[in-house]
Coordinates of C-alpha atoms in Angstrom, one line a residue:
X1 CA -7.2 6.0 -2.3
X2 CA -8.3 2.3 -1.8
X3 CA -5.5 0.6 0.4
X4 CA -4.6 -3.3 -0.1
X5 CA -5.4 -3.9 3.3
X6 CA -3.3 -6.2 5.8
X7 CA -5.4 -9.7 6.7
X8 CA -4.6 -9.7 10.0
X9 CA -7.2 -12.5 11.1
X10 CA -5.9 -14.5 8.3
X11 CA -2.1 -13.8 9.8
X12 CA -2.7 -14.1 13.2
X13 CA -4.6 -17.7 12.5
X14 CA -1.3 -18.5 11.0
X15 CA 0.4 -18.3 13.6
X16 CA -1.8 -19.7 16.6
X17 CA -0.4 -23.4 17.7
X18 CA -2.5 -26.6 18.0
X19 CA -4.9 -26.9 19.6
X20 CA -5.0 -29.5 22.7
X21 CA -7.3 -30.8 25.6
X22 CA -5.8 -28.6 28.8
X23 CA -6.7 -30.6 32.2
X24 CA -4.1 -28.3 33.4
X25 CA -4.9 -25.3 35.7
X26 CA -3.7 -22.5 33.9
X27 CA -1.4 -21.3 37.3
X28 CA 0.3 -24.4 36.9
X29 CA 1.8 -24.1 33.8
X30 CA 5.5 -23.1 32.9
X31 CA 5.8 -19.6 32.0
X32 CA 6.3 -20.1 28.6
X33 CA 3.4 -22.8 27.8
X34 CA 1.3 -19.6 30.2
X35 CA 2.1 -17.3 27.7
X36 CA 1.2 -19.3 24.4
X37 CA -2.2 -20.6 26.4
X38 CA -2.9 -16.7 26.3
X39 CA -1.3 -16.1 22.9
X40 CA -3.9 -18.4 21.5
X41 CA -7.1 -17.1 23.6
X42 CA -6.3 -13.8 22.2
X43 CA -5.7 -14.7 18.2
X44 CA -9.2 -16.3 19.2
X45 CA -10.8 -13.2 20.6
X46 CA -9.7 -11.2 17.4
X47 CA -10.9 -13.8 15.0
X48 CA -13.8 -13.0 16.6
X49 CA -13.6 -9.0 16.5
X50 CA -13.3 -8.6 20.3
X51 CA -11.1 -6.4 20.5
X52 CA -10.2 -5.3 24.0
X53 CA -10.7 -8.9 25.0
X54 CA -7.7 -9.7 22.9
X55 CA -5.5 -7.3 24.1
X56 CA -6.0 -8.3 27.5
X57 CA -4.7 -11.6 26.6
X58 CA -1.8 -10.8 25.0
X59 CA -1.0 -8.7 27.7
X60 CA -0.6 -11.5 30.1
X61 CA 0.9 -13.5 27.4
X62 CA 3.8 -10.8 27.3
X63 CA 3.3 -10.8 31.1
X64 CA 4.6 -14.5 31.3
X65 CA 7.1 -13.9 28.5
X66 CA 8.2 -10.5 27.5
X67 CA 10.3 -11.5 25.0
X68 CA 7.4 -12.6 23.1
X69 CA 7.5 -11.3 19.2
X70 CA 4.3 -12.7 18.1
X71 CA 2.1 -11.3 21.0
X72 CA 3.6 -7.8 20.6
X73 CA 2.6 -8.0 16.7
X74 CA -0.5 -9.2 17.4
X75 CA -1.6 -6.7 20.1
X76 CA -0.7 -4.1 17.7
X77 CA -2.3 -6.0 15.1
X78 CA -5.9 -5.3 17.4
X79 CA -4.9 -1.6 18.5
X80 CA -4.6 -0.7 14.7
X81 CA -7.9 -2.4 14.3
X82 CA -9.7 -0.1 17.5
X83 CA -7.8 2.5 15.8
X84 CA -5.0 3.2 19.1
X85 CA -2.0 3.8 16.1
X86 CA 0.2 5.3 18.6
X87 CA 0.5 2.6 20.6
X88 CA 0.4 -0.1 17.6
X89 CA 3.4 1.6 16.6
X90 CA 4.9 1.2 19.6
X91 CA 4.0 -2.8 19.6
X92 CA 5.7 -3.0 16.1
X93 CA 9.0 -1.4 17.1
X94 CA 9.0 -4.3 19.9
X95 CA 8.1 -6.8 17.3
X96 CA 10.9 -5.5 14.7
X97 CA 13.5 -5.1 17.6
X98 CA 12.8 -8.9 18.9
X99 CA 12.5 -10.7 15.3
X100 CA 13.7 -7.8 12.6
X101 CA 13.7 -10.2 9.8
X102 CA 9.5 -10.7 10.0
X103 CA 7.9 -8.8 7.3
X104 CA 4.6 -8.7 8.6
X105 CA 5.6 -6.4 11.2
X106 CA 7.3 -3.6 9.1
X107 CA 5.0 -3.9 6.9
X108 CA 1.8 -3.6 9.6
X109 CA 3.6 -0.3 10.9
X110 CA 3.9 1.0 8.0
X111 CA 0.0 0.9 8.2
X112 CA -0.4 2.5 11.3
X113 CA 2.3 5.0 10.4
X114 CA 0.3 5.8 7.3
X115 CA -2.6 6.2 9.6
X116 CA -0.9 8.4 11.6
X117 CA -0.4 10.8 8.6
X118 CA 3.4 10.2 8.6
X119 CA 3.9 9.3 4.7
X120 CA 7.3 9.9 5.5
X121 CA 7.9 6.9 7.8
X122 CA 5.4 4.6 6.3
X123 CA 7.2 4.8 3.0
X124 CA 10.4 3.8 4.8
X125 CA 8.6 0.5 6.3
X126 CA 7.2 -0.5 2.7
X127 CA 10.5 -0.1 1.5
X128 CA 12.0 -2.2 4.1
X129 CA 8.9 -4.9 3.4
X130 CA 9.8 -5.0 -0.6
X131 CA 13.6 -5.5 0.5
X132 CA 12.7 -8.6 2.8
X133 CA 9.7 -9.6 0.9
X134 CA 10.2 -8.7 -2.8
X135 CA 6.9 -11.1 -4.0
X136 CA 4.5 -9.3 -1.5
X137 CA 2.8 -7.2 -4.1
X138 CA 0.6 -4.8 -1.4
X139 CA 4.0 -3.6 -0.3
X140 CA 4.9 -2.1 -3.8
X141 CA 1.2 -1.1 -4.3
X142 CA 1.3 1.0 -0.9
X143 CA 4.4 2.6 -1.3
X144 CA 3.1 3.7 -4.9
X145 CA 0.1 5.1 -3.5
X146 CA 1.8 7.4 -1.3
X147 CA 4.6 8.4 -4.1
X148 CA 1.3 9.0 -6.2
X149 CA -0.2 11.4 -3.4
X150 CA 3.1 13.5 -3.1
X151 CA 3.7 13.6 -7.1
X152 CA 5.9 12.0 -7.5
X153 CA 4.6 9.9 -10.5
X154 CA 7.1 8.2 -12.1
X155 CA 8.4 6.4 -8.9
X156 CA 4.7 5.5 -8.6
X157 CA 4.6 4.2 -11.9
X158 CA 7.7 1.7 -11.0
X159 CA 5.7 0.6 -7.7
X160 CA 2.6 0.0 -9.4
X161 CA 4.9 -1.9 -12.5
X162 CA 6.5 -4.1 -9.6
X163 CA 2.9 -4.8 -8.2
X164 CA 1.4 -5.9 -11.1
X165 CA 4.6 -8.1 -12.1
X166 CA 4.5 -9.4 -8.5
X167 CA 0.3 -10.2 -8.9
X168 CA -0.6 -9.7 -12.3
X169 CA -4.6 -10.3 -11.6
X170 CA -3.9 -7.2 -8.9
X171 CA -6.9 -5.0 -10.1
X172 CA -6.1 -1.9 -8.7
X173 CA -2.2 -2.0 -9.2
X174 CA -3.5 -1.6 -12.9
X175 CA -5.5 0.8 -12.2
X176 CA -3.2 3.3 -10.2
X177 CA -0.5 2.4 -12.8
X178 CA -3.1 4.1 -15.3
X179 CA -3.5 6.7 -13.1
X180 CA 0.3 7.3 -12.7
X181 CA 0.8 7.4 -16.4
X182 CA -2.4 10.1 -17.3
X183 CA -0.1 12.3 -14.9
X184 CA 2.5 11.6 -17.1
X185 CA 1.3 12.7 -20.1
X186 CA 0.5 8.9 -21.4
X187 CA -2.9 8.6 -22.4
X188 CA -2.8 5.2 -24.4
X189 CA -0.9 3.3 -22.1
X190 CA -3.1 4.8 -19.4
X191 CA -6.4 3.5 -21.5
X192 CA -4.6 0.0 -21.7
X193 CA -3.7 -0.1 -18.2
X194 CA -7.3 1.1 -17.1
X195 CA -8.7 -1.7 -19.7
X196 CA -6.8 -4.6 -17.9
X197 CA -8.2 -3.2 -14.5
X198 CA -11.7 -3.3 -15.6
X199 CA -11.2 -6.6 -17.3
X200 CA -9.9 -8.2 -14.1
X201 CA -12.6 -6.5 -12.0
X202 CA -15.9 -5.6 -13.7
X203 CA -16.8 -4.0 -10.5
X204 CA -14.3 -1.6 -10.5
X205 CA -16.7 1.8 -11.6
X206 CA -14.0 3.8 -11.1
X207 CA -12.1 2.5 -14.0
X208 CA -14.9 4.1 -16.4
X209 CA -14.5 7.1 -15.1
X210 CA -11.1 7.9 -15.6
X211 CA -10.8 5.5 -18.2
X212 CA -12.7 8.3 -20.0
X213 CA -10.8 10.9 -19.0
X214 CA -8.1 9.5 -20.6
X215 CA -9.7 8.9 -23.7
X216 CA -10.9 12.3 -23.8
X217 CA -7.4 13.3 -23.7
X218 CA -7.2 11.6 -26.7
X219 CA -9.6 13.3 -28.3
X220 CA -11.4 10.1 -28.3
X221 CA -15.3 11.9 -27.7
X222 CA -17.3 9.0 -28.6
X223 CA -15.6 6.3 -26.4
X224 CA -15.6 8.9 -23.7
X225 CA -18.7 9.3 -23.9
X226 CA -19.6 5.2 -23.7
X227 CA -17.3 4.8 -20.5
X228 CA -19.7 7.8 -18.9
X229 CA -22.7 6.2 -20.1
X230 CA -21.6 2.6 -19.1
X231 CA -20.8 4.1 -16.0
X232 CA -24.1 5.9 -15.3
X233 CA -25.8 2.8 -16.1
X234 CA -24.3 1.3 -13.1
X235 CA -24.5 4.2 -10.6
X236 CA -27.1 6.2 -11.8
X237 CA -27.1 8.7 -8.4
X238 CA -23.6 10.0 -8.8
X239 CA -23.3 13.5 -10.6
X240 CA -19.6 13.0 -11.2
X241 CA -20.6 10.9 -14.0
X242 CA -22.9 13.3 -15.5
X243 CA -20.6 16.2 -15.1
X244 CA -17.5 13.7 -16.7
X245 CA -19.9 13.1 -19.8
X246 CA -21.0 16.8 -20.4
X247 CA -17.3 17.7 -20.5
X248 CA -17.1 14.9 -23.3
X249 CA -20.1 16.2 -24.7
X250 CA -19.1 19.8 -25.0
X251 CA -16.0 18.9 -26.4
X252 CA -17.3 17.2 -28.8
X253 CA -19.6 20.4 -29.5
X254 CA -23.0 18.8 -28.2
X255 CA -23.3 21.5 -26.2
X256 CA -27.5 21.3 -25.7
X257 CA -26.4 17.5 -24.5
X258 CA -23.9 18.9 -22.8
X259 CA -26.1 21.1 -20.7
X260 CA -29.1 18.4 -20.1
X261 CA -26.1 16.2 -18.5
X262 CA -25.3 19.0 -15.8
X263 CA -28.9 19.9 -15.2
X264 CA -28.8 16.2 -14.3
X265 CA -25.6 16.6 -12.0
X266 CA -27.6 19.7 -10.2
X267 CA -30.6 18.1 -9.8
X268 CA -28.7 15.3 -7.4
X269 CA -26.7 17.7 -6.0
X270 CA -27.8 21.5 -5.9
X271 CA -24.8 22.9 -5.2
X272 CA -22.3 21.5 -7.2
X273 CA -20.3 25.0 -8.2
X274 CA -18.2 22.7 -11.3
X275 CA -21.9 22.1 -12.7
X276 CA -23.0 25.7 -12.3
X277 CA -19.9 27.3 -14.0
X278 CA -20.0 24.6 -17.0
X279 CA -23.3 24.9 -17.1
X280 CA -22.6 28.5 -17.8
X281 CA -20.1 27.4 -20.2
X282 CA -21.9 25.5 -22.4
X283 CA -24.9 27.8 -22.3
X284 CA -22.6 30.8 -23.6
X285 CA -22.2 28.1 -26.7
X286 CA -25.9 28.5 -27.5
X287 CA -25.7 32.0 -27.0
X288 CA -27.9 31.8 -24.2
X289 CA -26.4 34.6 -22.2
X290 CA -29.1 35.4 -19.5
X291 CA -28.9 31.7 -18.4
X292 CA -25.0 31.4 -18.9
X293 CA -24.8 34.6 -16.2
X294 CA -27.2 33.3 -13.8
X295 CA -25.3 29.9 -13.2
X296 CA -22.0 31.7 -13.0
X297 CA -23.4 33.5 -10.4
X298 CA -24.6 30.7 -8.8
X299 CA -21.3 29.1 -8.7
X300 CA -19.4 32.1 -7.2
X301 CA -22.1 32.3 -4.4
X302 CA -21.2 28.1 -3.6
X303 CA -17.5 29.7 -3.9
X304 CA -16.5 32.9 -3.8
X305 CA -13.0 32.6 -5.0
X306 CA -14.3 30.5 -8.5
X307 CA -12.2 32.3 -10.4
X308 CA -13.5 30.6 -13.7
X309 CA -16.8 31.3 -13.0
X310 CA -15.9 35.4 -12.4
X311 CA -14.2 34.9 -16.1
X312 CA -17.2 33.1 -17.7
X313 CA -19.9 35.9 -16.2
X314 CA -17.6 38.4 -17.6
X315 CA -17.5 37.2 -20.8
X316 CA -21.9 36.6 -20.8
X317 CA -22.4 40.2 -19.3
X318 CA -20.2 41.4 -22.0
X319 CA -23.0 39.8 -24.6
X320 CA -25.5 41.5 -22.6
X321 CA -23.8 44.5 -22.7
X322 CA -23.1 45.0 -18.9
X323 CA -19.8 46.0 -19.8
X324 CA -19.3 48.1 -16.2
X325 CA -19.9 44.3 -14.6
X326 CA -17.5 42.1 -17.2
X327 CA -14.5 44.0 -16.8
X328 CA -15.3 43.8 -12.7
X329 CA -15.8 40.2 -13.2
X330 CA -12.5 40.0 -15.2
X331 CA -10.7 41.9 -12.8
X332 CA -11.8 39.6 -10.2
X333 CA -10.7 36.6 -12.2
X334 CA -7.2 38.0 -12.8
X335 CA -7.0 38.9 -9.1
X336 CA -7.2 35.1 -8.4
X337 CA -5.2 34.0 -10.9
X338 CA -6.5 33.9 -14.3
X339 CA -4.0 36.1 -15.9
X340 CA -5.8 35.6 -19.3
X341 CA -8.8 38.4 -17.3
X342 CA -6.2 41.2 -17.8
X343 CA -6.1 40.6 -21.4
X344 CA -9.6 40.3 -21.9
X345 CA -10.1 43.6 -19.9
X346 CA -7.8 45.5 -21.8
X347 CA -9.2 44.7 -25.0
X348 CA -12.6 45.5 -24.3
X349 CA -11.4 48.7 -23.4
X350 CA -12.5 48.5 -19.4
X351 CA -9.6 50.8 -18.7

């Protein structure tokens, strides 16, 4: 999922002091004046992406003062950036032990945390951001993101609420607030929700996509299909769209239209095993059996455990009278999980 990522360059410019003519050798100078002459150099170095420079800078920053808040955020502010998380986290703590009351700080650890693949912990550090900084919408947005990825939808829902009462022109707070509601069942809003995102960012293809999806849970074929369409205008090399508008299409019982869209997904990608098995779906619609079994069979080679695909080749070889080979098929799909294989076993009489 997109993240509302941190400016650190525009932060750590915040914080760098004026600037003034030194005639001063550096040695010279109080240790404290030493370490902001540093401090500087290194909010420099990052503004200007190098890296390892940087951190070399605030290391003898925190040399000359160790007590230094802003140097330890900012050297982890450039280890997150070469990707060194571990130790950004470490930087952080420093920063939050020395001056607990800065946002910025939880909030960047929560980052690297997140990086780290500790949802756990980050989610505790955006919670501690929204507490100290209720306005600062990318907290609420990030903490909804990771309630999103662990299910937990209608905490998400309330994140994504907050973010977009925080920012209302917050594109993809909209957005994931759609997608929190499709989880839960509310299609409408979600369509709403989805609208507002696309009208705040026009460039935000993603929206059509599941902005169909939505509407296609509403039974709502026709504006499906324009969100696809609209969509494939725009990117006309992704098969996900394709696929996305043959499901509306077969829906709607276009099933020939239905089929032209997938041969369109396979022809970008080749082994796309969702084509293949609707594909094989929608060809079983025009009773074209011979093709329907071939593409199931295609899918189960890109996967053998397609347990769909073993259900819709059972149910073509049973056209084709291969009834020895359907109730094998539907055997196989029961065995991974289609319980509705047993039924149609039984009732051809395969036992």
């Amino acid at each position: 999922m997109k993240q509302y990522l941190f400016l650190f360059g525009c932060t750590l410019a915040g914080f760098v002091a004026q600037a003034q003519t030194d005639t001063v050798r550096a040695s010279t100078l109080p240790p404290a004046q030493l370490a902001e002459k540093y401090y500087n150099s290194g909010v420099a170095k990052f503004n200007d992406k190098s890296y390892n420079a940087a951190i070399q800078d605030f290391d003898r920053a925190l040399a000359a003062k160790p007590d230094f808040a802003k140097a330890y955020y900012n050297r982890a502010a450039t280890r997150y950036e070469l990707k060194q998380y571990a130790p950004a986290v470490q930087d952080y703590n420093e920063a939050i032990r020395l001056d607990p009351s800065t946002f910025t700080a939880w909030y960047g650890r929560a980052q690297a945390r997140q990086a780290q693949n500790l949802p756990a912990e980050a989610e505790q550090d955006y919670s501690k951001v929204t507490e100290l900084k209720p306005d600062y919408a990318a907290a609420w947005y990030d903490r909804g993101a990771l309630r999103f990825e662990k299910g937990d939808y209608q905490a998400a829902l309330q994140d994504f609420t907050q973010a977009t009462k925080v920012d209302p022109k917050y594109a993809y707070a909209w957005h994931d607030r759609a997608s929190a509601e499709r989880q839960l069942g509310q299609p409408e809003a979600a369509v709403r929700d989805y609208t507002e995102a696309l009208r705040l960012n026009p460039d935000l293809h993603v929206a059509l996509l599941n902005r169909a999806a939505a509407k296609r849970r509403q039974k709502d074929y026709k504006g499906a299909q324009e969100d696809y369409s609209d969509y494939l205008r725009r990117r006309t090399d992704d098969p996900v769209g394709y696929l996305g508008r043959a499901g509306a299409r077969y829906e709607a019982g276009e099933y020939q239209a239905a089929v032209d869209d997938l041969t369109q997904a396979l022809k970008l990608k080749p082994d796309y095993a969702l084509a293949l098995n609707n594909r094989a779906a929608a060809y079983q619609q025009l009773k074209k059996y011979k093709e329907a079994e071939a593409d199931a069979t295609a899918a189960i080679g890109q996967n053998p455990q397609y347990a769909e695909a073993y259900l819709n080749r059972g149910h073509a070889r049973e056209m084709l009278r291969n009834v020895p080979g359907a109730c094998a098929d539907w055997r196989k799909a029961a065995e991974l999980g289609i319980t509705a294989g047993t039924a149609y076993a039984a009732n051809s009489g395969c036992e």
